[in-house]
Amino acid sequence: MLDAALCRAGILSRTPQRGTSRRSRRSRATVAELVAMADIAEPFRALTLLYLETHATRVSHVYVTLRHKLIAQGHFWRFLTQHFPDITRSADVLPAHGRAYIPYAIARARERQRSEDTSPGPRTTAHV
């Protein structure tokens, strides 16, 4: 609050931002720029862009949340292009493809988990 008050009073000649935002080297990318930079196959980019723009408008426009949504969708689209190369457009995706993704995503998450938790079975965190 002190930072915002000092900026507004003109004592500090910058905008009131948190330290991480202020020290960030790059400015925030737009939703379209995020999708363009992501490793998503061309047939799925338009749908991803529409989803993220709608999410930003109706649910949350928090930048980190949008990036996490993009990363999660990117994993799904890459799974589809690797395991179902016959899918050439988003309209070809069926519920069966989504069900096939679930065991793949669980296995991938277990491979990459950072925790020292070696107990068998799934972890019980909110994110899992």
Backbone as a chain_set.jsonl record, in Angstrom:
{"seq": "MLDAALCRAGILSRTPQRGTSRRSRRSRATVAELVAMADIAEPFRALTLLYLETHATRVSHVYVTLRHKLIAQGHFWRFLTQHFPDITRSADVLPAHGRAYIPYAIARARERQRSEDTSPGPRTTAHV", "coords": {"N": [[0.819, -1.182, 0.0], [1.97, 1.196, 0.753], [3.806, 1.56, -1.284], [2.087, 1.952, -3.506], [0.813, 4.303, -2.689], [2.972, 6.125, -2.605], [3.736, 6.137, -5.286], [1.423, 7.157, -6.48], [1.327, 9.692, -5.374], [3.381, 10.838, -6.684], [5.934, 10.742, -5.778], [7.483, 8.518, -6.257], [8.59, 7.672, -9.443], [7.189, 5.738, -11.104], [5.08, 2.913, -11.889], [2.837, 1.438, -9.501], [3.829, -1.571, -8.791], [4.242, -5.034, -7.967], [7.345, -6.358, -6.768], [8.332, -8.515, -8.383], [6.971, -8.17, -10.793], [7.805, -5.648, -11.486], [10.518, -6.011, -11.902], [10.593, -7.725, -14.002], [11.816, -8.841, -17.098], [10.589, -9.003, -19.573], [7.625, -7.746, -21.104], [4.173, -8.467, -20.424], [2.704, -10.94, -22.427], [0.126, -10.898, -24.897], [-2.944, -12.794, -25.071], [-3.156, -13.93, -27.612], [-0.485, -13.788, -28.416], [0.686, -15.484, -26.535], [-0.424, -17.973, -27.266], [0.613, -18.183, -29.846], [3.325, -18.448, -29.281], [3.4, -20.852, -27.983], [3.921, -24.421, -28.014], [1.965, -25.718, -29.852], [0.048, -27.666, -32.027], [-0.924, -26.59, -35.276], [-3.704, -27.101, -36.094], [-5.076, -26.877, -33.681], [-4.74, -24.416, -32.575], [-6.494, -22.202, -32.986], [-8.78, -22.925, -31.515], [-7.677, -23.103, -28.96], [-6.908, -20.443, -28.579], [-9.447, -19.172, -28.626], [-10.593, -20.405, -26.37], [-8.888, -19.488, -24.261], [-9.207, -16.692, -24.472], [-11.939, -16.468, -23.896], [-11.953, -17.539, -21.317], [-10.411, -15.615, -20.008], [-12.113, -13.437, -20.207], [-14.532, -14.243, -18.974], [-13.979, -15.764, -16.655], [-11.315, -15.58, -15.32], [-8.775, -13.207, -15.59], [-6.207, -13.358, -14.8], [-2.817, -13.387, -15.342], [-0.915, -15.467, -14.837], [-2.607, -17.618, -14.382], [-3.799, -17.9, -16.903], [-1.531, -18.634, -18.375], [-0.968, -21.122, -17.169], [-3.26, -22.551, -17.878], [-2.873, -22.604, -20.646], [-0.508, -24.122, -20.818], [-1.414, -26.591, -19.8], [-3.39, -27.256, -21.705], [-1.735, -27.416, -23.901], [-0.252, -29.746, -23.325], [-2.265, -31.662, -23.639], [-2.992, -31.328, -26.377], [-0.558, -32.003, -27.599], [-0.357, -34.668, -26.81], [-2.512, -35.721, -28.252], [-1.642, -35.288, -30.942], [0.585, -36.936, -30.999], [-0.346, -39.534, -30.301], [-2.703, -39.931, -31.701], [-2.572, -39.457, -34.685], [-4.353, -39.221, -36.775], [-6.215, -37.313, -36.177], [-7.085, -34.298, -37.341], [-8.268, -31.894, -36.92], [-9.899, -29.879, -34.448], [-12.552, -30.579, -34.17], [-12.603, -33.276, -34.571], [-11.954, -34.515, -32.229], [-12.839, -36.781, -29.756], [-14.815, -37.944, -26.906], [-13.594, -40.323, -26.11], [-10.92, -39.901, -26.695], [-10.221, -38.038, -24.786], [-10.586, -39.606, -22.496], [-8.549, -41.442, -22.919], [-6.376, -39.864, -22.492], [-6.182, -39.431, -19.747], [-4.9, -41.625, -18.158], [-2.364, -41.354, -19.277], [-1.652, -38.724, -18.564], [-1.576, -38.967, -15.782], [0.513, -40.819, -15.448], [2.603, -39.339, -16.566], [2.714, -37.158, -14.808], [3.508, -38.46, -12.474], [6.061, -39.298, -13.208], [7.392, -36.883, -13.316], [7.172, -35.698, -10.835], [8.201, -33.629, -8.161], [8.489, -34.093, -5.514], [9.765, -35.751, -2.562], [8.269, -37.77, -1.848], [7.709, -41.083, -1.654], [5.735, -42.878, -1.338], [3.478, -45.504, -2.163], [0.807, -45.292, -4.541], [-1.632, -42.678, -5.342], [-0.883, -39.192, -4.815], [-2.291, -37.012, -2.405], [-3.099, -34.216, -2.94], [-4.475, -30.945, -3.526], [-3.988, -30.096, -6.136], [-3.435, -32.452, -7.531]], "CA": [[0.0, 0.0, 0.0], [2.866, 2.35, 0.798], [4.345, 1.703, -2.633], [1.041, 2.536, -4.343], [0.593, 5.692, -2.264], [4.124, 6.919, -3.035], [3.658, 6.277, -6.747], [0.298, 8.028, -6.808], [1.681, 11.043, -4.954], [4.424, 11.335, -7.568], [7.244, 10.637, -5.13], [8.163, 7.508, -7.074], [8.207, 7.901, -10.843], [6.9, 4.451, -11.74], [3.76, 2.401, -11.533], [2.894, 0.585, -8.313], [3.806, -2.99, -9.126], [5.009, -5.873, -7.062], [8.743, -6.442, -7.161], [8.572, -9.44, -9.487], [6.46, -7.557, -12.014], [8.625, -4.489, -11.806], [11.834, -6.455, -12.363], [10.446, -8.634, -15.136], [12.51, -8.348, -18.283], [9.661, -8.906, -20.702], [6.26, -7.352, -20.766], [3.238, -9.578, -20.546], [2.232, -11.22, -23.779], [-1.321, -11.01, -25.037], [-3.385, -14.177, -25.2], [-2.791, -14.371, -28.964], [0.96, -13.992, -28.439], [0.964, -16.698, -25.758], [-0.77, -19.138, -28.084], [1.561, -18.242, -30.955], [4.619, -18.908, -28.763], [3.266, -22.198, -27.421], [4.18, -25.551, -28.904], [0.659, -26.33, -30.114], [-0.141, -27.929, -33.451], [-1.74, -25.579, -35.964], [-5.16, -27.313, -36.087], [-5.675, -26.646, -32.368], [-4.418, -23.073, -32.086], [-7.675, -21.323, -32.977], [-9.626, -23.323, -30.393], [-6.97, -22.715, -27.74], [-7.027, -18.991, -28.492], [-10.828, -18.881, -28.245], [-10.778, -20.843, -24.981], [-8.192, -18.591, -23.343], [-9.85, -15.378, -24.498], [-13.203, -16.609, -23.179], [-11.616, -17.716, -19.905], [-9.966, -14.313, -19.503], [-13.262, -12.542, -20.145], [-15.621, -14.692, -18.114], [-13.581, -16.419, -15.405], [-10.178, -14.934, -14.67], [-7.798, -12.656, -16.52], [-4.901, -13.412, -14.142], [-1.845, -13.806, -16.354], [-0.339, -16.769, -14.496], [-3.655, -18.616, -14.593], [-3.914, -18.121, -18.347], [-0.355, -19.406, -18.798], [-1.131, -22.5, -16.716], [-4.277, -23.16, -18.745], [-2.237, -22.837, -21.937], [0.422, -25.242, -20.662], [-2.213, -27.812, -19.657], [-3.97, -27.589, -23.01], [-0.63, -27.809, -24.776], [0.034, -31.164, -23.061], [-3.334, -32.468, -24.238], [-2.894, -31.289, -27.837], [0.624, -32.781, -28.002], [-0.738, -36.07, -26.654], [-3.345, -36.106, -29.399], [-0.858, -35.352, -32.178], [1.5, -38.075, -30.921], [-1.022, -40.826, -30.197], [-3.816, -40.009, -32.654], [-2.198, -38.578, -35.801], [-5.459, -39.077, -37.715], [-6.993, -36.133, -35.797], [-6.54, -33.158, -38.079], [-8.952, -30.67, -36.512], [-10.444, -30.018, -33.096], [-13.876, -31.212, -34.243], [-12.408, -34.727, -34.609], [-11.662, -35.013, -30.885], [-13.986, -37.468, -29.16], [-14.641, -38.229, -25.475], [-12.649, -41.441, -25.944], [-9.568, -39.345, -26.709], [-10.032, -37.447, -23.459], [-10.41, -40.702, -21.536], [-7.226, -42.033, -23.15], [-5.374, -38.929, -21.99], [-6.109, -39.449, -18.282], [-3.793, -42.44, -17.639], [-1.118, -40.76, -19.773], [-1.353, -37.549, -17.74], [-1.211, -39.438, -14.441], [1.864, -41.392, -15.547], [3.533, -38.233, -16.825], [2.841, -36.396, -13.567], [4.306, -39.257, -11.526], [7.454, -39.257, -13.67], [7.973, -35.557, -13.132], [6.885, -35.108, -9.528], [9.399, -33.132, -7.498], [8.467, -34.455, -4.108], [10.503, -36.931, -2.114], [7.235, -38.721, -1.444], [7.87, -42.347, -2.377], [4.664, -43.779, -0.946], [2.713, -45.996, -3.318], [-0.524, -44.72, -4.716], [-1.669, -41.271, -5.731], [-0.726, -38.166, -3.798], [-3.591, -36.4, -2.1], [-3.043, -32.763, -2.88], [-5.557, -30.328, -4.28], [-3.632, -30.022, -7.549], [-3.548, -33.778, -8.119]], "C": [[0.871, 1.257, 0.0], [3.437, 2.619, -0.592], [3.337, 2.385, -3.55], [0.812, 4.001, -3.991], [1.732, 6.594, -2.727], [4.127, 7.14, -4.543], [2.565, 7.262, -7.131], [0.585, 9.491, -6.439], [2.786, 11.646, -5.819], [5.811, 11.301, -6.955], [8.102, 9.608, -5.855], [7.673, 7.651, -8.508], [8.048, 6.576, -11.586], [5.502, 4.024, -11.344], [3.881, 1.518, -10.299], [2.736, -0.881, -8.693], [4.554, -3.753, -8.055], [6.417, -6.017, -7.617], [8.986, -7.35, -8.346], [8.086, -8.863, -10.802], [7.34, -6.403, -12.458], [9.968, -4.909, -12.387], [11.773, -7.394, -13.567], [11.078, -8.031, -16.378], [11.578, -8.159, -19.468], [8.306, -8.422, -20.231], [5.35, -8.562, -20.962], [2.765, -9.719, -21.978], [0.705, -11.243, -23.78], [-1.67, -12.484, -25.166], [-2.982, -14.724, -26.568], [-1.286, -14.629, -29.054], [1.359, -15.235, -27.655], [0.706, -17.951, -26.577], [0.211, -19.286, -29.239], [2.916, -18.774, -30.5], [4.58, -20.355, -28.275], [3.513, -23.262, -28.488], [2.883, -26.334, -29.112], [0.513, -26.494, -31.617], [-1.141, -26.943, -34.046], [-3.244, -25.857, -35.919], [-5.84, -26.952, -34.771], [-5.439, -25.229, -31.847], [-5.647, -22.17, -31.991], [-8.586, -21.644, -31.792], [-8.984, -22.924, -29.066], [-7.072, -21.209, -27.522], [-8.428, -18.589, -28.031], [-11.085, -19.239, -26.784], [-10.138, -19.857, -24.007], [-8.807, -17.191, -23.318], [-11.168, -15.403, -23.733], [-12.951, -16.749, -21.679], [-11.204, -16.373, -19.292], [-11.135, -13.35, -19.337], [-14.256, -12.959, -19.072], [-15.198, -15.234, -16.755], [-12.471, -15.651, -14.695], [-9.209, -14.445, -15.726], [-6.399, -12.621, -15.9], [-3.908, -14.072, -15.091], [-1.292, -15.206, -16.076], [-1.355, -17.878, -14.714], [-3.809, -18.926, -16.074], [-2.728, -18.937, -18.866], [-0.478, -20.861, -18.377], [-2.182, -23.239, -17.546], [-3.677, -23.51, -20.102], [-1.292, -24.027, -21.872], [-0.344, -26.559, -20.58], [-2.84, -28.221, -20.988], [-2.894, -28.034, -23.987], [-0.258, -29.271, -24.581], [-1.004, -32.054, -23.739], [-3.214, -32.498, -25.76], [-1.677, -32.071, -28.327], [0.363, -34.277, -27.863], [-1.546, -36.537, -27.858], [-2.529, -36.229, -30.677], [0.099, -36.526, -32.169], [0.775, -39.412, -30.996], [-2.178, -41.014, -31.181], [-3.518, -39.093, -33.843], [-3.31, -38.385, -36.825], [-6.356, -37.883, -37.374], [-6.347, -34.916, -36.451], [-7.228, -31.839, -37.747], [-9.611, -30.925, -35.16], [-11.816, -30.692, -33.09], [-13.78, -32.739, -34.269], [-12.161, -35.332, -33.23], [-12.948, -35.566, -30.269], [-13.764, -37.664, -27.662], [-13.653, -39.369, -25.216], [-11.204, -40.948, -25.939], [-9.247, -38.698, -25.364], [-9.824, -38.506, -22.402], [-9.047, -41.362, -21.7], [-6.118, -41.149, -22.59], [-5.161, -39.051, -20.478], [-4.991, -40.342, -17.754], [-2.426, -41.913, -18.083], [-0.705, -39.577, -18.894], [-0.938, -37.956, -16.332], [0.205, -39.998, -14.452], [2.909, -40.302, -15.75], [3.766, -37.415, -15.56], [3.683, -37.153, -12.543], [5.776, -39.267, -11.912], [8.133, -37.965, -13.267], [7.751, -34.955, -11.749], [8.178, -34.777, -8.797], [9.528, -33.609, -6.07], [9.347, -35.658, -3.81], [9.543, -38.017, -1.658], [7.358, -39.982, -2.286], [6.782, -43.337, -2.016], [3.904, -44.248, -2.176], [1.346, -45.344, -3.375], [-0.468, -43.251, -5.021], [-1.444, -40.346, -4.539], [-2.086, -37.513, -3.571], [-3.428, -34.903, -1.885], [-4.179, -32.212, -3.725], [-5.246, -30.319, -5.779], [-3.781, -31.369, -8.241], [-5.004, -34.062, -8.407]], "O": [[0.557, 2.248, -0.66], [3.537, 3.769, -1.019], [3.696, 3.298, -4.293], [0.637, 4.84, -4.875], [1.489, 7.707, -3.192], [4.483, 8.22, -5.015], [2.76, 8.104, -8.007], [0.133, 10.41, -7.122], [3.091, 12.833, -5.7], [6.766, 11.787, -7.56], [9.302, 9.807, -6.042], [6.47, 7.74, -8.751], [8.717, 6.341, -12.592], [4.829, 4.695, -10.562], [4.928, 0.911, -10.078], [1.62, -1.362, -8.89], [5.383, -3.2, -7.333], [6.643, -5.817, -8.81], [9.766, -7.005, -9.233], [8.733, -9.052, -11.831], [7.586, -6.208, -13.648], [10.5, -4.235, -13.269], [12.811, -7.806, -14.085], [10.894, -6.849, -16.67], [11.768, -7.247, -20.274], [7.901, -8.666, -19.094], [5.73, -9.549, -21.592], [2.465, -8.732, -22.65], [0.079, -11.572, -22.772], [-0.789, -13.323, -25.351], [-2.516, -15.859, -26.669], [-0.861, -15.587, -29.701], [2.267, -15.961, -28.06], [1.516, -18.878, -26.583], [0.6, -20.404, -29.577], [3.587, -19.479, -31.255], [5.621, -21.003, -28.167], [3.34, -23.032, -29.685], [2.724, -27.452, -28.62], [0.814, -25.581, -32.386], [-2.088, -26.523, -33.381], [-4.012, -24.916, -35.719], [-7.052, -26.743, -34.741], [-5.911, -24.893, -30.761], [-5.81, -21.449, -31.007], [-9.103, -20.736, -31.141], [-9.67, -22.459, -28.155], [-7.298, -20.756, -26.4], [-8.571, -17.754, -27.138], [-11.715, -18.477, -26.05], [-10.771, -19.438, -23.038], [-8.912, -16.578, -22.256], [-11.479, -14.463, -23.002], [-13.655, -16.147, -20.868], [-11.612, -16.046, -18.178], [-11.139, -12.533, -18.416], [-14.768, -12.113, -18.338], [-15.972, -15.175, -15.8], [-12.671, -15.134, -13.596], [-8.862, -15.181, -16.65], [-5.509, -11.94, -16.409], [-4.139, -15.178, -15.58], [-1.212, -16.034, -16.984], [-1.002, -18.961, -15.182], [-3.936, -20.09, -16.456], [-2.901, -19.827, -19.699], [-0.128, -21.754, -19.149], [-2.009, -24.412, -17.874], [-3.939, -24.583, -20.645], [-1.28, -24.856, -22.782], [0.037, -27.537, -21.223], [-2.821, -29.397, -21.353], [-3.119, -28.927, -24.804], [0.024, -29.971, -25.554], [-0.663, -33.073, -24.34], [-3.321, -33.561, -26.371], [-1.749, -32.735, -29.361], [0.806, -35.067, -28.697], [-1.298, -37.608, -28.411], [-2.71, -37.188, -31.428], [0.403, -37.071, -33.23], [1.232, -40.327, -31.682], [-2.58, -42.144, -31.456], [-4.159, -38.052, -33.987], [-3.228, -37.483, -37.659], [-7.176, -37.48, -38.199], [-5.209, -34.558, -36.146], [-6.821, -30.784, -38.234], [-9.846, -32.074, -34.786], [-12.194, -31.312, -32.096], [-14.771, -33.422, -34.016], [-12.16, -36.555, -33.09], [-13.991, -34.912, -30.263], [-12.63, -37.56, -27.194], [-12.955, -39.366, -24.202], [-10.358, -41.518, -25.25], [-8.125, -38.806, -24.869], [-8.992, -38.344, -21.509], [-8.451, -41.796, -20.714], [-5.04, -41.639, -22.253], [-4.06, -38.795, -19.99], [-4.182, -39.867, -16.957], [-1.448, -42.018, -17.344], [0.463, -39.452, -18.526], [-0.038, -37.348, -15.753], [1.005, -39.689, -13.569], [3.985, -40.355, -15.156], [4.898, -37.022, -15.275], [4.482, -36.549, -11.827], [6.645, -39.247, -11.041], [9.314, -37.956, -12.918], [8.114, -33.801, -11.521], [9.131, -35.556, -8.815], [10.608, -33.523, -5.487], [9.636, -36.472, -4.687], [9.96, -39.055, -1.145], [7.136, -39.95, -3.496], [6.886, -44.518, -2.35], [3.708, -43.484, -3.121], [0.809, -44.902, -2.359], [0.597, -42.635, -4.972], [-1.775, -40.683, -3.402], [-2.925, -37.481, -4.471], [-3.601, -34.398, -0.775], [-4.77, -32.925, -4.537], [-6.144, -30.514, -6.598], [-4.201, -31.434, -9.396], [-5.336, -35.135, -8.91]]}, "num_chains": 1, "name": "protein.A"}
